[in-house]
Coordinates of C-alpha atoms and ligand atoms in Angstrom, one line a residue:
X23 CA -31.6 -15.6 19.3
X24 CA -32.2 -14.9 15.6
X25 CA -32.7 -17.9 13.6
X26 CA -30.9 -18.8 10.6
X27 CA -32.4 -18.9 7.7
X28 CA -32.5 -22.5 5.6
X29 CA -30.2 -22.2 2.4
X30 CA -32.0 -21.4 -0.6
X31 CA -28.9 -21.9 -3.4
X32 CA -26.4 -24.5 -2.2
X33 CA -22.7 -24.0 -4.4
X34 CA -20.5 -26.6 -4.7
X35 CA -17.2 -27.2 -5.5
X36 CA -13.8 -25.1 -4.6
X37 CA -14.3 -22.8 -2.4
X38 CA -11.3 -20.3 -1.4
X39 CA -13.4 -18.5 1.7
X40 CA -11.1 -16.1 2.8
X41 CA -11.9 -17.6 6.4
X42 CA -9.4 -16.6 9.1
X43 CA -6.4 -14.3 8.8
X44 CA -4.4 -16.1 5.9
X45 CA -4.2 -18.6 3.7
X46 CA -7.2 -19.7 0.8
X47 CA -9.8 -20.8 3.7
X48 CA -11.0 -23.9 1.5
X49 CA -14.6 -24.9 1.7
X50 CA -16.4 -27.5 -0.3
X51 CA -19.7 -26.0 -0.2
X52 CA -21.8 -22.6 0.7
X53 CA -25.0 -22.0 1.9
X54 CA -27.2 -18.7 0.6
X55 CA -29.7 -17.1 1.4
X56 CA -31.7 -14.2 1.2
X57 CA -28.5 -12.5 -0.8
X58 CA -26.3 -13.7 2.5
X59 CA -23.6 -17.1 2.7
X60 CA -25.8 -19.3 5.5
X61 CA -23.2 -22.0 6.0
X62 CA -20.1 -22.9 4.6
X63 CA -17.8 -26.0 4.7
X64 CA -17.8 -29.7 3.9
X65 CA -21.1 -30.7 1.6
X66 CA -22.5 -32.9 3.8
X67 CA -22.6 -30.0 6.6
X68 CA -24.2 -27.5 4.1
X69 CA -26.3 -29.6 2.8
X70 CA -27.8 -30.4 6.3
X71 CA -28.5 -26.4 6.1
X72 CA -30.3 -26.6 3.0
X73 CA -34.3 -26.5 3.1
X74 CA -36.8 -28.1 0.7
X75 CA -36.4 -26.9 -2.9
X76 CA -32.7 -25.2 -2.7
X77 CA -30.8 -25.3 -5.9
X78 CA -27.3 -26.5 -6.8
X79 CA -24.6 -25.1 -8.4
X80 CA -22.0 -27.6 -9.1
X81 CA -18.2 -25.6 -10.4
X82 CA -16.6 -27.5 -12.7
X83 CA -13.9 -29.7 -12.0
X84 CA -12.0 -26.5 -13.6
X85 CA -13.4 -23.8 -11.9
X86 CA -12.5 -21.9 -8.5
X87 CA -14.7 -19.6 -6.5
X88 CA -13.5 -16.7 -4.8
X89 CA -15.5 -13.7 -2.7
X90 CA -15.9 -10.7 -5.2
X91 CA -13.6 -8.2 -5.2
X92 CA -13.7 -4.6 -4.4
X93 CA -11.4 -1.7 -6.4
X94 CA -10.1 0.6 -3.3
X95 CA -9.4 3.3 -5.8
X96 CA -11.7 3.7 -9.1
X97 CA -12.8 6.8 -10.2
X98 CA -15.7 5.4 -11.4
X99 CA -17.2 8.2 -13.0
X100 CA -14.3 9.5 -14.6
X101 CA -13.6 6.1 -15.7
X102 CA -17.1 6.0 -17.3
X103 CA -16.9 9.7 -19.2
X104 CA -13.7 8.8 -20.8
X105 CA -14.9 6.2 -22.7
X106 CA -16.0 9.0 -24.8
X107 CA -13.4 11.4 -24.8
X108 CA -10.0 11.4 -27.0
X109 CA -8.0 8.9 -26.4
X110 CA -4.5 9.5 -25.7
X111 CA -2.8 6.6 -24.2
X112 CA 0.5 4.9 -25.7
X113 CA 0.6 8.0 -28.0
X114 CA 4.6 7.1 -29.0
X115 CA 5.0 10.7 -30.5
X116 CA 3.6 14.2 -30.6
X117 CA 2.1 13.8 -34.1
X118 CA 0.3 10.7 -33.0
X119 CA -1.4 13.1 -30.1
X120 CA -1.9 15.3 -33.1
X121 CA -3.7 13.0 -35.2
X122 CA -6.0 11.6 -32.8
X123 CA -7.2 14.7 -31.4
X124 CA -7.9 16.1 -35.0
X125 CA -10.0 13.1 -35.4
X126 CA -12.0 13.4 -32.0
X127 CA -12.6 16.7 -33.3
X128 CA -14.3 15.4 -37.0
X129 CA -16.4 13.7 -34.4
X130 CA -17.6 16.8 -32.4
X131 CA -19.0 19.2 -35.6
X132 CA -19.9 22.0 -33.4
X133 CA -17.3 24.6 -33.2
X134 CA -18.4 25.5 -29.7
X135 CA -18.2 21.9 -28.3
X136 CA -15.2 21.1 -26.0
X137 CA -12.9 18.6 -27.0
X138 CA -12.1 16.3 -24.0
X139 CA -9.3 13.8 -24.0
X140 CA -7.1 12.3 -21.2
X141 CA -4.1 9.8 -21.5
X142 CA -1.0 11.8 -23.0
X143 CA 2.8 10.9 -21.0
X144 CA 5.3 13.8 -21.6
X145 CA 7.9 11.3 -21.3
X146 CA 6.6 9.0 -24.4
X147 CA 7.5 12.4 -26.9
X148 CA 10.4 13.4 -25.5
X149 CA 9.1 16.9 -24.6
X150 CA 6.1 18.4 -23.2
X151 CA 3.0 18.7 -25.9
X152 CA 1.6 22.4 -26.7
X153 CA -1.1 24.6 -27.4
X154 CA 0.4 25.3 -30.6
X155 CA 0.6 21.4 -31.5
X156 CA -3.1 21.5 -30.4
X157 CA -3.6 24.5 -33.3
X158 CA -2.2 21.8 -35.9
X159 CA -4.9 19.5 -35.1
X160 CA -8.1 21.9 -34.6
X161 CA -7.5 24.9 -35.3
X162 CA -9.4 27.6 -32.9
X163 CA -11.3 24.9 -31.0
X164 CA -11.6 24.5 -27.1
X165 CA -9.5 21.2 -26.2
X166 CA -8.7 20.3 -22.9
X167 CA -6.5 17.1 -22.4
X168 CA -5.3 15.4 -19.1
X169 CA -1.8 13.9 -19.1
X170 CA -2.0 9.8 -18.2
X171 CA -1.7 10.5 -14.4
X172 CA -3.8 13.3 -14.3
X173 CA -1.9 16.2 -12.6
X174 CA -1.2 18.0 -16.0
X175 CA -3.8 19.8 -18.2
X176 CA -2.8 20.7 -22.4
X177 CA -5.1 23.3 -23.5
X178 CA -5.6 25.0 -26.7
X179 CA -5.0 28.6 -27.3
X180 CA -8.7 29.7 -27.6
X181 CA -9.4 27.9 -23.6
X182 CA -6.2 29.7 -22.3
X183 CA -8.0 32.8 -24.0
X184 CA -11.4 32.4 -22.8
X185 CA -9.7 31.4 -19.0
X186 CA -7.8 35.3 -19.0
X187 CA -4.6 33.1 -18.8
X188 CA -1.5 35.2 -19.9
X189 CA 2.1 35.8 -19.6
X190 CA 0.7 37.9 -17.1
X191 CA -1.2 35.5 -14.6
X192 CA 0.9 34.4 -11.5
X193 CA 0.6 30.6 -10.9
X194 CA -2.4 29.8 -8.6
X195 CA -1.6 28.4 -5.0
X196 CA -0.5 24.1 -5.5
X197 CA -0.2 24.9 -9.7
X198 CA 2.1 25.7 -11.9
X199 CA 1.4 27.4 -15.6
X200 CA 4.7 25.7 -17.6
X201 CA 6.0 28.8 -19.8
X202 CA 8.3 29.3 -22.9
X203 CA 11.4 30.9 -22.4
X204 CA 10.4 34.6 -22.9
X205 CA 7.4 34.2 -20.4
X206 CA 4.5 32.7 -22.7
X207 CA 2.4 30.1 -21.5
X208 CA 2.9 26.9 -23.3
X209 CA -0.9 25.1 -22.9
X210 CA 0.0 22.9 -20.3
X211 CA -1.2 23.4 -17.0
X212 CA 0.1 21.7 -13.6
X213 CA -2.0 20.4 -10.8
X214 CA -3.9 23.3 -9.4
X215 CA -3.1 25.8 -12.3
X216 CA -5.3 23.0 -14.3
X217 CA -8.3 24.3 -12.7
X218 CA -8.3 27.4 -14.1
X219 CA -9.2 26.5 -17.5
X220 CA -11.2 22.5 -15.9
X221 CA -13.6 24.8 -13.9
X222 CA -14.8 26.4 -17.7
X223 CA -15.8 22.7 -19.0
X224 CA -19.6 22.4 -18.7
X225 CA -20.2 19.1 -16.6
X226 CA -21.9 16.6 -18.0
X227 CA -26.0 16.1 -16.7
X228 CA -27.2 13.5 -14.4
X229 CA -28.9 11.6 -17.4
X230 CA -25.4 11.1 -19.4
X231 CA -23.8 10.5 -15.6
X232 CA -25.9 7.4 -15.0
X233 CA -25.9 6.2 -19.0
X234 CA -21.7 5.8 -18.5
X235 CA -21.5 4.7 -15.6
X236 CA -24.4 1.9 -16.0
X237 CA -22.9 0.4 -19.0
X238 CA -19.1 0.4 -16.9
X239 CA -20.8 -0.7 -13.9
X240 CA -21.5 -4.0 -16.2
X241 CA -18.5 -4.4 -17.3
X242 CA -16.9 -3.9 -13.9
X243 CA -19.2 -6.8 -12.5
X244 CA -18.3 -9.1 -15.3
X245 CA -14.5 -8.6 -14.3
X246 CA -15.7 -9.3 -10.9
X247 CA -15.6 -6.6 -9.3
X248 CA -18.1 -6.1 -7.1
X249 CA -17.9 -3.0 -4.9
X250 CA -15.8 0.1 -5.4
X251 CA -14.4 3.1 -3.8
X252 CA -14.9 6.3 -5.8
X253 CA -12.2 8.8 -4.5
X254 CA -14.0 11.2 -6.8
X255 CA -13.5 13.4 -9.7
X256 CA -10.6 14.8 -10.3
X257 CA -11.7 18.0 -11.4
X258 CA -13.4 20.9 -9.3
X259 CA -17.1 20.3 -8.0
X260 CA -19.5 21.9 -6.6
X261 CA -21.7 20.9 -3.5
X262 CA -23.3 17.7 -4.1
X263 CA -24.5 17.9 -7.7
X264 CA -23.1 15.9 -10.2
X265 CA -21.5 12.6 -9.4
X266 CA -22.8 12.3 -6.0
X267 CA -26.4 12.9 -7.8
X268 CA -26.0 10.6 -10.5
X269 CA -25.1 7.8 -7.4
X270 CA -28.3 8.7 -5.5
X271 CA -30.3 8.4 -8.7
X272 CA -29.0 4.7 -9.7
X273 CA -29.5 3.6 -5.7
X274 CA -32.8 5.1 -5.4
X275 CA -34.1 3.1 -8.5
X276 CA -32.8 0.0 -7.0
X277 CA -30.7 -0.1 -10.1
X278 CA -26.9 0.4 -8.2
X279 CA -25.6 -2.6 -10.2
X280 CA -22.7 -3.0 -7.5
X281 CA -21.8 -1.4 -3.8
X282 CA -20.2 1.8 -3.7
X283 CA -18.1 4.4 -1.6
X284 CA -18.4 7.8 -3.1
X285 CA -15.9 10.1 -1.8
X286 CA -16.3 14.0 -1.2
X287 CA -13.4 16.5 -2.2
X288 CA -12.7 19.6 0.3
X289 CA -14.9 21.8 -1.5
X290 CA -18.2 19.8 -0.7
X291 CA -17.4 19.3 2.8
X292 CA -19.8 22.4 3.5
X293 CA -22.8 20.9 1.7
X294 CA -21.4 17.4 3.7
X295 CA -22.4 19.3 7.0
X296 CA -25.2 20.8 5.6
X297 CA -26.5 17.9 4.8
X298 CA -24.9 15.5 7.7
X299 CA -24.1 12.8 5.6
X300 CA -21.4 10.4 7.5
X301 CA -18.7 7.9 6.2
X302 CA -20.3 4.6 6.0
X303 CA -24.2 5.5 6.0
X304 CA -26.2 5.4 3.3
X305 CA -26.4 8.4 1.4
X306 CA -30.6 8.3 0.9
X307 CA -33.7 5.6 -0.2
X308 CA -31.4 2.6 -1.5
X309 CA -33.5 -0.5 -1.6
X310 CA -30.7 -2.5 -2.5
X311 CA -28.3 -1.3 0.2
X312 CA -25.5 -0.5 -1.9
X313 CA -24.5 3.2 -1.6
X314 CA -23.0 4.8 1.3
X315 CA -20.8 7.6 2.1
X316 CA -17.2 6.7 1.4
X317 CA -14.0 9.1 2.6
X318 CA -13.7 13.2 2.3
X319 CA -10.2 12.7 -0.3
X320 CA -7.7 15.0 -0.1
X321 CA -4.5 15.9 -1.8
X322 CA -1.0 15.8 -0.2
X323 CA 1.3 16.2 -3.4
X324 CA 1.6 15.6 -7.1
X325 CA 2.4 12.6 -9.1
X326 CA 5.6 10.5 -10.4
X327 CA 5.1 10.7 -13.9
X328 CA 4.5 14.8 -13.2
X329 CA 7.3 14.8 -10.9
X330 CA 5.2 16.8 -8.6
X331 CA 5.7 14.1 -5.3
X332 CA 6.7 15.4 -2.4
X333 CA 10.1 14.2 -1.6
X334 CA 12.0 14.0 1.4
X335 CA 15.2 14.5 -1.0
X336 CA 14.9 15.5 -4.0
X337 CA 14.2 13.3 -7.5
X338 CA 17.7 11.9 -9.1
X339 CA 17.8 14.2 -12.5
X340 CA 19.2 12.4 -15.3
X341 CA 21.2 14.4 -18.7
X342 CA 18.8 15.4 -20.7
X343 CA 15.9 15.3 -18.3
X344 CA 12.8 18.5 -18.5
X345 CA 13.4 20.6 -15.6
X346 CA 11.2 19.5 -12.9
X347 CA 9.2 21.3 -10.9
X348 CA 10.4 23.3 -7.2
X349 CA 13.8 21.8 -7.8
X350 CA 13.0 18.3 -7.7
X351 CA 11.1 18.4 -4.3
X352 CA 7.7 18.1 -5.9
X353 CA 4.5 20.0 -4.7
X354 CA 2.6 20.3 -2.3
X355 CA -1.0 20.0 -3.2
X356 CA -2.2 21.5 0.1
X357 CA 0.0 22.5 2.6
X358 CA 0.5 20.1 5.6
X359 CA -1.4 22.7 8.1
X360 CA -4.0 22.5 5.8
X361 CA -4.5 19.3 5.1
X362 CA -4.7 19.0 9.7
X363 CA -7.4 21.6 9.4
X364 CA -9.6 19.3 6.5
X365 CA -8.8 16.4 8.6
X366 CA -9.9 17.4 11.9
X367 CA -13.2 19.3 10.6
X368 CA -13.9 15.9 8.7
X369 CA -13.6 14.0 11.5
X370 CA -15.8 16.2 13.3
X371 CA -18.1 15.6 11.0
X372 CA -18.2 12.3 11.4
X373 CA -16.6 12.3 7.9
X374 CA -13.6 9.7 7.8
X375 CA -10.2 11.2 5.5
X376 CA -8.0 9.6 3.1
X377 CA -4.9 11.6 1.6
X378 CA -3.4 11.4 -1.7
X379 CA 0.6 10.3 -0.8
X380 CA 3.0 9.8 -3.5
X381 CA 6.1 10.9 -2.6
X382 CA 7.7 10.1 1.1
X383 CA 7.3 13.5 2.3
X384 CA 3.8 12.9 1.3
X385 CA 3.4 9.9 3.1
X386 CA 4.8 11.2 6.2
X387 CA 2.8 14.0 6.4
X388 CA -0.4 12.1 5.6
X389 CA 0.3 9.5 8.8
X390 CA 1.0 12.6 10.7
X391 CA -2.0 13.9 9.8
X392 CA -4.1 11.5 10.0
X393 CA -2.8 10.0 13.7
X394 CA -4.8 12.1 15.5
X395 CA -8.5 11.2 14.0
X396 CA -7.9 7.9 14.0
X397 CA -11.2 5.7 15.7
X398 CA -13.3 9.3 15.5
X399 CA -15.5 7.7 12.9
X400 CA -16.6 4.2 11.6
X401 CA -14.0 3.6 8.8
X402 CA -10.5 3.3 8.8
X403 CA -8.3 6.4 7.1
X404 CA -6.0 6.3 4.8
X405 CA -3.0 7.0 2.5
X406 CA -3.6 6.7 -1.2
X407 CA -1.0 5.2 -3.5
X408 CA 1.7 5.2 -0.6
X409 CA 4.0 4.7 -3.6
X410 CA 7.3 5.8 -2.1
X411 CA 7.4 5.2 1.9
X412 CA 10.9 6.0 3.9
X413 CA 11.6 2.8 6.3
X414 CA 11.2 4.8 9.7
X415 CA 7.3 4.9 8.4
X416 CA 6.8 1.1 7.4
X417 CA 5.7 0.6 10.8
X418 CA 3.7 3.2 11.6
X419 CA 0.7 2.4 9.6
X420 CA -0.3 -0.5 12.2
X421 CA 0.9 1.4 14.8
X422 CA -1.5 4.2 14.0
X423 CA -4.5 2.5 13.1
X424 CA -4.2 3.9 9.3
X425 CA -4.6 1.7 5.9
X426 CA -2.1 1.9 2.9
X427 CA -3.9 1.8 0.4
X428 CA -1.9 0.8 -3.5
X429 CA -2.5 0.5 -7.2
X430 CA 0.2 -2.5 -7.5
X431 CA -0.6 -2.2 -11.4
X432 CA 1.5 0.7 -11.2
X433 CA 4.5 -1.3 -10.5
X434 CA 4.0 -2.6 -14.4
X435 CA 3.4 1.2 -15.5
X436 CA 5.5 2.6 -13.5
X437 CA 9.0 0.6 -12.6
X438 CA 11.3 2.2 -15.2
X439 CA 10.3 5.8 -13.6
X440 CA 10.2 4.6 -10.2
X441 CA 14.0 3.2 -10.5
X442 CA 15.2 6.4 -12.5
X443 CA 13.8 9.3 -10.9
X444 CA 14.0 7.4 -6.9
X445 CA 17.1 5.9 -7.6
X446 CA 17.8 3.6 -5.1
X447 CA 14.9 4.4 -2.6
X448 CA 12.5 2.6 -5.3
X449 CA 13.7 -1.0 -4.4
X450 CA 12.9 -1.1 -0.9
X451 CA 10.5 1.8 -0.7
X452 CA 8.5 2.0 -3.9
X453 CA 4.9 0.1 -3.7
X454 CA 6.3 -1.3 -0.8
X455 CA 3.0 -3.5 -0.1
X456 CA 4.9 -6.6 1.9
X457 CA 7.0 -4.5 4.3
X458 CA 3.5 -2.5 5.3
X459 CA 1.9 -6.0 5.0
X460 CA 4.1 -7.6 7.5
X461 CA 3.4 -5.0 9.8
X462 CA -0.3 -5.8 10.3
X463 CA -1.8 -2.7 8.9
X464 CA -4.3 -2.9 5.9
X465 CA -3.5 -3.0 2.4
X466 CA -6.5 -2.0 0.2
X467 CA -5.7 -2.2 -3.5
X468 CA -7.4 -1.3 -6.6
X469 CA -6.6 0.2 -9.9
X470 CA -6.7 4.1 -10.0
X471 CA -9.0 3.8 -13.4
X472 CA -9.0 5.8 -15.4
X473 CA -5.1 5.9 -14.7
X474 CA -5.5 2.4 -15.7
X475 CA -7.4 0.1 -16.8
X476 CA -10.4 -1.3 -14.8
X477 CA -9.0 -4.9 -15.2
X478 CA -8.3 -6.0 -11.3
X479 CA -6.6 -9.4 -12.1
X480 CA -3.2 -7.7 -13.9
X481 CA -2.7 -6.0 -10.5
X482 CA -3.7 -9.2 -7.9
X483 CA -0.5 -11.2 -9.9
X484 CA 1.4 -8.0 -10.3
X485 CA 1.9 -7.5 -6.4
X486 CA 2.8 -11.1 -6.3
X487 CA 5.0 -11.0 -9.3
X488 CA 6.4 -7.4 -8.9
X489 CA 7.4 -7.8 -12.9
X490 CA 5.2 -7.4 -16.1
X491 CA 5.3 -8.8 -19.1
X492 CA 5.1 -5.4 -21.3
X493 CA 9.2 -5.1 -19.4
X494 CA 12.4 -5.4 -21.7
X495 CA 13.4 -8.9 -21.2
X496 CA 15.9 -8.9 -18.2
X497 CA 14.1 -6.3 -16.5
X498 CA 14.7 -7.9 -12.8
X499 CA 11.6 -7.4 -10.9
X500 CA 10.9 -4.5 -8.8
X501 CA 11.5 -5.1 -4.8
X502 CA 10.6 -8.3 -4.9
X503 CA 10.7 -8.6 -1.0
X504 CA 7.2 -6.2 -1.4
X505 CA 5.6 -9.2 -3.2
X506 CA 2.8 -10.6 -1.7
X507 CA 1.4 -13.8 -1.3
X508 CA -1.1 -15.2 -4.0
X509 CA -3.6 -15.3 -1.1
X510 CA -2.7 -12.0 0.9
X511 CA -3.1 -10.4 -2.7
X512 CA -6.4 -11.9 -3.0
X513 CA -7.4 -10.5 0.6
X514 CA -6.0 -7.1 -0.4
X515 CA -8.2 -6.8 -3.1
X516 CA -11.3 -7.6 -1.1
X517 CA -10.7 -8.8 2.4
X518 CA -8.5 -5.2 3.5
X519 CA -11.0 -2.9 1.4
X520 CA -13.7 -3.8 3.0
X521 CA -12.4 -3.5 6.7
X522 CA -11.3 -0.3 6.1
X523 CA -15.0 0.7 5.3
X524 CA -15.9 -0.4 8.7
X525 CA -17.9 -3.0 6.5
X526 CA -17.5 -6.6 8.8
X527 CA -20.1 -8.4 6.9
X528 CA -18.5 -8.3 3.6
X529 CA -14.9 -9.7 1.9
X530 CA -15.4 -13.8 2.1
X531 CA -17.7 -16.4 1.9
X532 CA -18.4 -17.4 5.7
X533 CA -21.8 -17.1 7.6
X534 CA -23.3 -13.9 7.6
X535 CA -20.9 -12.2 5.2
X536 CA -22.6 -11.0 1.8
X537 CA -22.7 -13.6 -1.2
X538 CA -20.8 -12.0 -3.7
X539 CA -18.8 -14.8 -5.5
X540 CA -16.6 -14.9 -8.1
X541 CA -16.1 -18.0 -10.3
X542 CA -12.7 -18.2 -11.6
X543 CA -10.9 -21.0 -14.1
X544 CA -8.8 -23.1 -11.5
X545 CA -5.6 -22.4 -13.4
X546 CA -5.9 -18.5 -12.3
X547 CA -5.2 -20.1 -8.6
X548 CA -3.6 -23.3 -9.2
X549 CA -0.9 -22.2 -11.6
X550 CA 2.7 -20.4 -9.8
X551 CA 1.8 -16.4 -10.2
X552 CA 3.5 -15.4 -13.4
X553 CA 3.6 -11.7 -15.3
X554 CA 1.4 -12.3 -18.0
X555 CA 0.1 -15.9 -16.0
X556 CA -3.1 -17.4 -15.7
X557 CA -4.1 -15.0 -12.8
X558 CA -3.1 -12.2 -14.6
X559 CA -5.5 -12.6 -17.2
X560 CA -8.0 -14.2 -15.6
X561 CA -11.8 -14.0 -16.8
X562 CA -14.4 -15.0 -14.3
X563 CA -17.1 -17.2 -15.5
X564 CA -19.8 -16.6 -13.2
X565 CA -20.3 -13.3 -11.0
X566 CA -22.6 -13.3 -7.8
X567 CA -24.0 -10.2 -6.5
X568 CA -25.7 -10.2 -3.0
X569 CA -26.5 -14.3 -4.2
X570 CA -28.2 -13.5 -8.0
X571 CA -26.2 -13.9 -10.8
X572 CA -24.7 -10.8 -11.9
X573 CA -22.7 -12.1 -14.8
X574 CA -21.7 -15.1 -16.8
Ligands
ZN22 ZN1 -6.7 8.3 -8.2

C-alpha cells in the first residue's frame, strides 16, 4: 500500500469539488501535495492531513474555488497566429473589410508578404466579399482571409493567379470555387476549394509557433483554463512538423504552461504510424507531464454560417437569401465511406477519432461511424459541435459509448441563423446539450477559438441561460429545455472533457485528482445564471496549476 503523502498547502474556504456525479460537491478544505489534492473535506479532517510546515490559503469570505477547466475545442495555435493577422470580426459592411485589410497591409511593407486575416460573415454585408473588393484595398498583393467560421477563403486576384485558379478549374473533391455569372471566379473559396490557394501560404517556424502560443497559453491560464484540446489547424499540414513541433518543443523544455491534447488531421496519420504515437500517451521527454496525443479530427460536413451542414432535409431559404450550396443539403467534407475507412485505420492505430458534425446528416453519420471503434483505444470518441441532432439520435450517444462534444457560445453567435435557416428543428435540436445530457452520455464543451473568443465563462452561463445579452430585447431564449444546470455546466466544462481523454485523475478537487484550482468571486456561483450575469463575466482571482500558482 502506497502511502499518502502529508499535505504540503492546505486551502481553505468554499470548495465546489466536483465530487460524485452532480451537484457542487462542497468541501471546506483541500489537502496538496506534490502538485496532487491529498484530502479534501471538513477543516478539521484536512488539517489532521497536513504535516509540519504546510501553508494556508484562506478564500475570502467572497471567493469560490472550483477545479480548473479544460476547453474541449481550442485551436490553440490558430487562436495564437491570429492575434497577428487582419482582423475581421463584426466588420458591419464591405468597406469596413476594405479598410481594415488596406491597413493590415501599411503594416506588412513588403510586397511579397502575405496578408493573413480571418473573421469576415457574408451575412453582416449583405453579399459575399470579392477579389475585386480586395484590389480596392491592396492592390496586386497576396491576401488570404478566412470567413468567421472558417469554411470560406477570400483571396486576391494575384493568389488565385499564382494558384492556376481559372474559369477553367473544376471544383476540387468537398470544395466549391463561388463564380460570377459568366463563369469567373469571384475570390472566395469554399471548404476544400480553400486549399488550393491555403496550401501556397508559407507556415510560420517553430520559433514564432511557441512565441504565440506562450503568451495565449498565459492568458488562457489567467481565464482559468487549464488544459485544452487542440483539434488542430484548420489548414493543410504536413507530417508532424509545425504545430505538433512547436508542442514537443514547449513540453520538452518543461515550459508547457498548461495540459494539452493535440489532434492529428487525416493527412498525418501516416507519419502517426510511422511514428506510433497513441491517443492519450505522451508525445516525447515532457517533465511536466502535460502533453499527450489527443484525437486523429476529421471532417463530416461544412458549417451553418457557410451553409455547408449536411442536412437530413434541406436548409429553410428565405426571399432574398444567396443561393446555398448543393441545394441546401450542405457538403460533405469527406464522404461517409471515407470517413469509416479513417476511423477504423485510426483505431488500428491505436489512434482514438472525433468527427466534425454540424448538420443532422452529419451527426448521424459520425455516430454511425464511430459505433464500431468504440473501447478500441483509451479515450472516448467523438462528435464535434453536434449543433443540430435529429431526436431518433439523442439517445444514441450513451448508448454507443460516444461524447457530444458543444461550443454552447455559439448559441449567443449563432441563434438568429440557427432559427432561420433550421426553422423549427433549431428549438429542440440545435445545441441540444440537456436532451444528450439526460441521456448519460458526455458533454465536453469548449469554445472553438479562434471562432470565438477564448473566454470559457460566456459559454458555462450561456448553456445554462440559452440567451445572450448582445440579443434584440425579446429574443426568447433558444430551447431552453437544452439548458443545463449551473453545476452540470460546470462539469461539462471540465469534469466530461477530461473523461473523454481517458484522463481519471483530473476534473475535481478529491484525493488523487490533479490540483488545478480555480478561484472565482462567490457571486459567479451564488448569483441565478443570467446572460450577461456574474458567471458570465467572471474573472478568476487565483489560478492553480498542478498545486503552484499559475496566475493571480
Ligand atoms: Zn473548430
Amino acid at each position: 500500500m502506497s502511502m499518502t503523502p502529508r499535505a504540503t498547502l492546505v486551502i481553505r474556504g468554499r470548495i465546489a469539488s466536483l465530487a460524485g456525479d452532480d451537484g457542487p460537491g462542497w468541501v471546506d478544505a483541500i489537502g496538496i501535495a506534490d502538485g496532487r489534492v491529498v484530502a479534501a473535506g471538513s477543516r478539521d479532517a484536512v488539517a489532521a492531513a497536513a504535516g509540519p510546515g504546510t501553508r494556508t490559503l484562506d478564500l475570502g469570505p467572497d471567493e469560490v474555488a472550483v477545479p480548473g477547466l479544460t476547453d474541449s475545442h481550442l485551436h490553440l495555435v490558430e487562436a495564437a497566429l491570429s492575434r497577428s493577422r487582419v482582423g475581421l470580426e463584426h466588420a458591419a459592411a464591405i468597406e469596413e473589410l476594405v479598410g481594415r485589410v488596406r491597413a493590415g497591409a501599411d503594416r506588412v511593407p513588403d510586397g511579397d508578404a502575405w496578408i493573413e486575416g480571418a473573421g469576415w460573415d457574408p451575412d453582416a454585408f449583405g453579399r459575399w466579399p470579392t477579389a475585386d473588393d480586395l484590389e480596392r484595398a491592396a492592390p496586386g498583393r497576396r491576401v488570404a482571409l478566412w470567413a468567421h467560421d472558417h469554411h470560406a477563403l477570400l483571396v486576391s486576384d494575384r493568389a488565385l493567379a499564382e494558384a492556376g485558379v481559372g474559369e477553367r478549374t473544376p471544383d476540387p473533391d468537398g470544395g466549391v470555387i463561388r463564380r460570377h455569372g459568366d463563369g469567373r471566379e469571384t475570390g472566395v473559396l469554399h471548404e476544400a476549394a480553400a486549399r488550393l490557394v491555403a496550401g501556397r501560404i508559407p507556415p510560420p517556424s517553430v520559433d514564432a509557433l511557441t512565441a504565440a502560443m506562450r503568451s495565449l497559453i498565459g492568458e488562457l491560464v489567467a481565464l482559468g483554463v487549464v488544459a485544452v484540446h487542440d483539434p488542430g489547424g484548420l489548414s493543410q499540414q504536413d507530417g508532424l512538423r509545425g504545430p505538433i513541433q512547436a508542442y514537443r518543443a514547449l513540453a520538452a523544455a518543461g515550459e508547457l504552461g498548461l495540459r494539452a491534447h493535440p489532434c492529428v488531421r487525416p493527412e498525418q496519420l501516416d507519419a502517426a504510424e510511422a511514428e506510433g504515437i497513441r491517443s492519450g500517451q505522451p508525445l516525447g521527454p515532457d517533465p511536466r507531464d502535460r502533453l499527450r496525443l489527443g484525437w486523429l479530427k476529421t471532417f463530416a460536413d461544412g458549417s451553418l454560417g457557410s451553409r455547408t451542414a449536411a442536412l437530413l432535409e434541406p436548409l429553410v431559404r428565405g426571399p432574398g437569401e444567396p443561393e446555398p450550396p448543393n441545394g441546401g443539403h450542405g457538403v460533405w467534407l469527406t464522404p461517409p465511406e471515407q470517413l469509416r475507412a479513417q476511423a477504423t485505420r485510426a483505431a488500428s492505430l491505436g489512434i482514438t477519432t472525433q468527427i466534425h458534425g454540424i448538420g443532422d446528416a452529419a451527426v448521424r453519420v459520425a455516430l454511425d461511424v464511430l459505433g464500431p471503434t468504440v473501447g478500441a483505444t483509451p479515450l472516448v470518441p467523438r462528435v464535434e459541435h453536434t449543433q443540430l441532432v435529429h431526436p431518433d439520435d439523442v439517445p444514441r450517444f450513451a448508448a454507443l459509448g460516444i461524447a457530444a462534444s458543444f461550443q454552447p457560445v455559439h448559441v449567443r453567435s449563432d441563434e438568429e441563423k440557427a432559427r432561420r435557416l433550421w426553422g423549427e428543428r433549431a428549438e429542440l435540436g440545435a445545441y441540444a446539450l440537456g436532451a444528450i445530457a439526460r441521456t448519460g452520455a458526455l458533454i465536453p464543451t469548449g469554445t472553438d477559438a479562434p471562432v470565438e473568443p477564448i473566454d470559457p465563462w460566456p459559454g458555462v452561463a450561456c448553456a445554462v441561460t440559452r440567451s445572450a445579452p448582445s440579443w434584440p430585447a425579446g429574443t426568447p431564449p433558444l430551447g431552453p429545455s437544452n439548458a443545463l444546470s449551473l453545476w452540470r455546466s460546470l462539469r461539462a466544462a471540465g469534469v466530461d472533457p477530461a473523461r473523454s481523454a481517458g484522463e481519471r485523475d483530473r476534473g475535481r478537487l478529491v484525493p488523487g485528482h490533479r490540483a488545478d484550482v480555480v478561484v472565482l468571486p462567490a457571486a459567479a456561483l451564488d448569483e441565478p445564471v443570467e446572460a450577461g450575469g456574474a458567471l458570465w463575466h467572471a474573472r478568476p482571482r487565483l489560478v492553480l496549476l498542478d498545486g503552484e500558482i499559475v496566475a493571480g
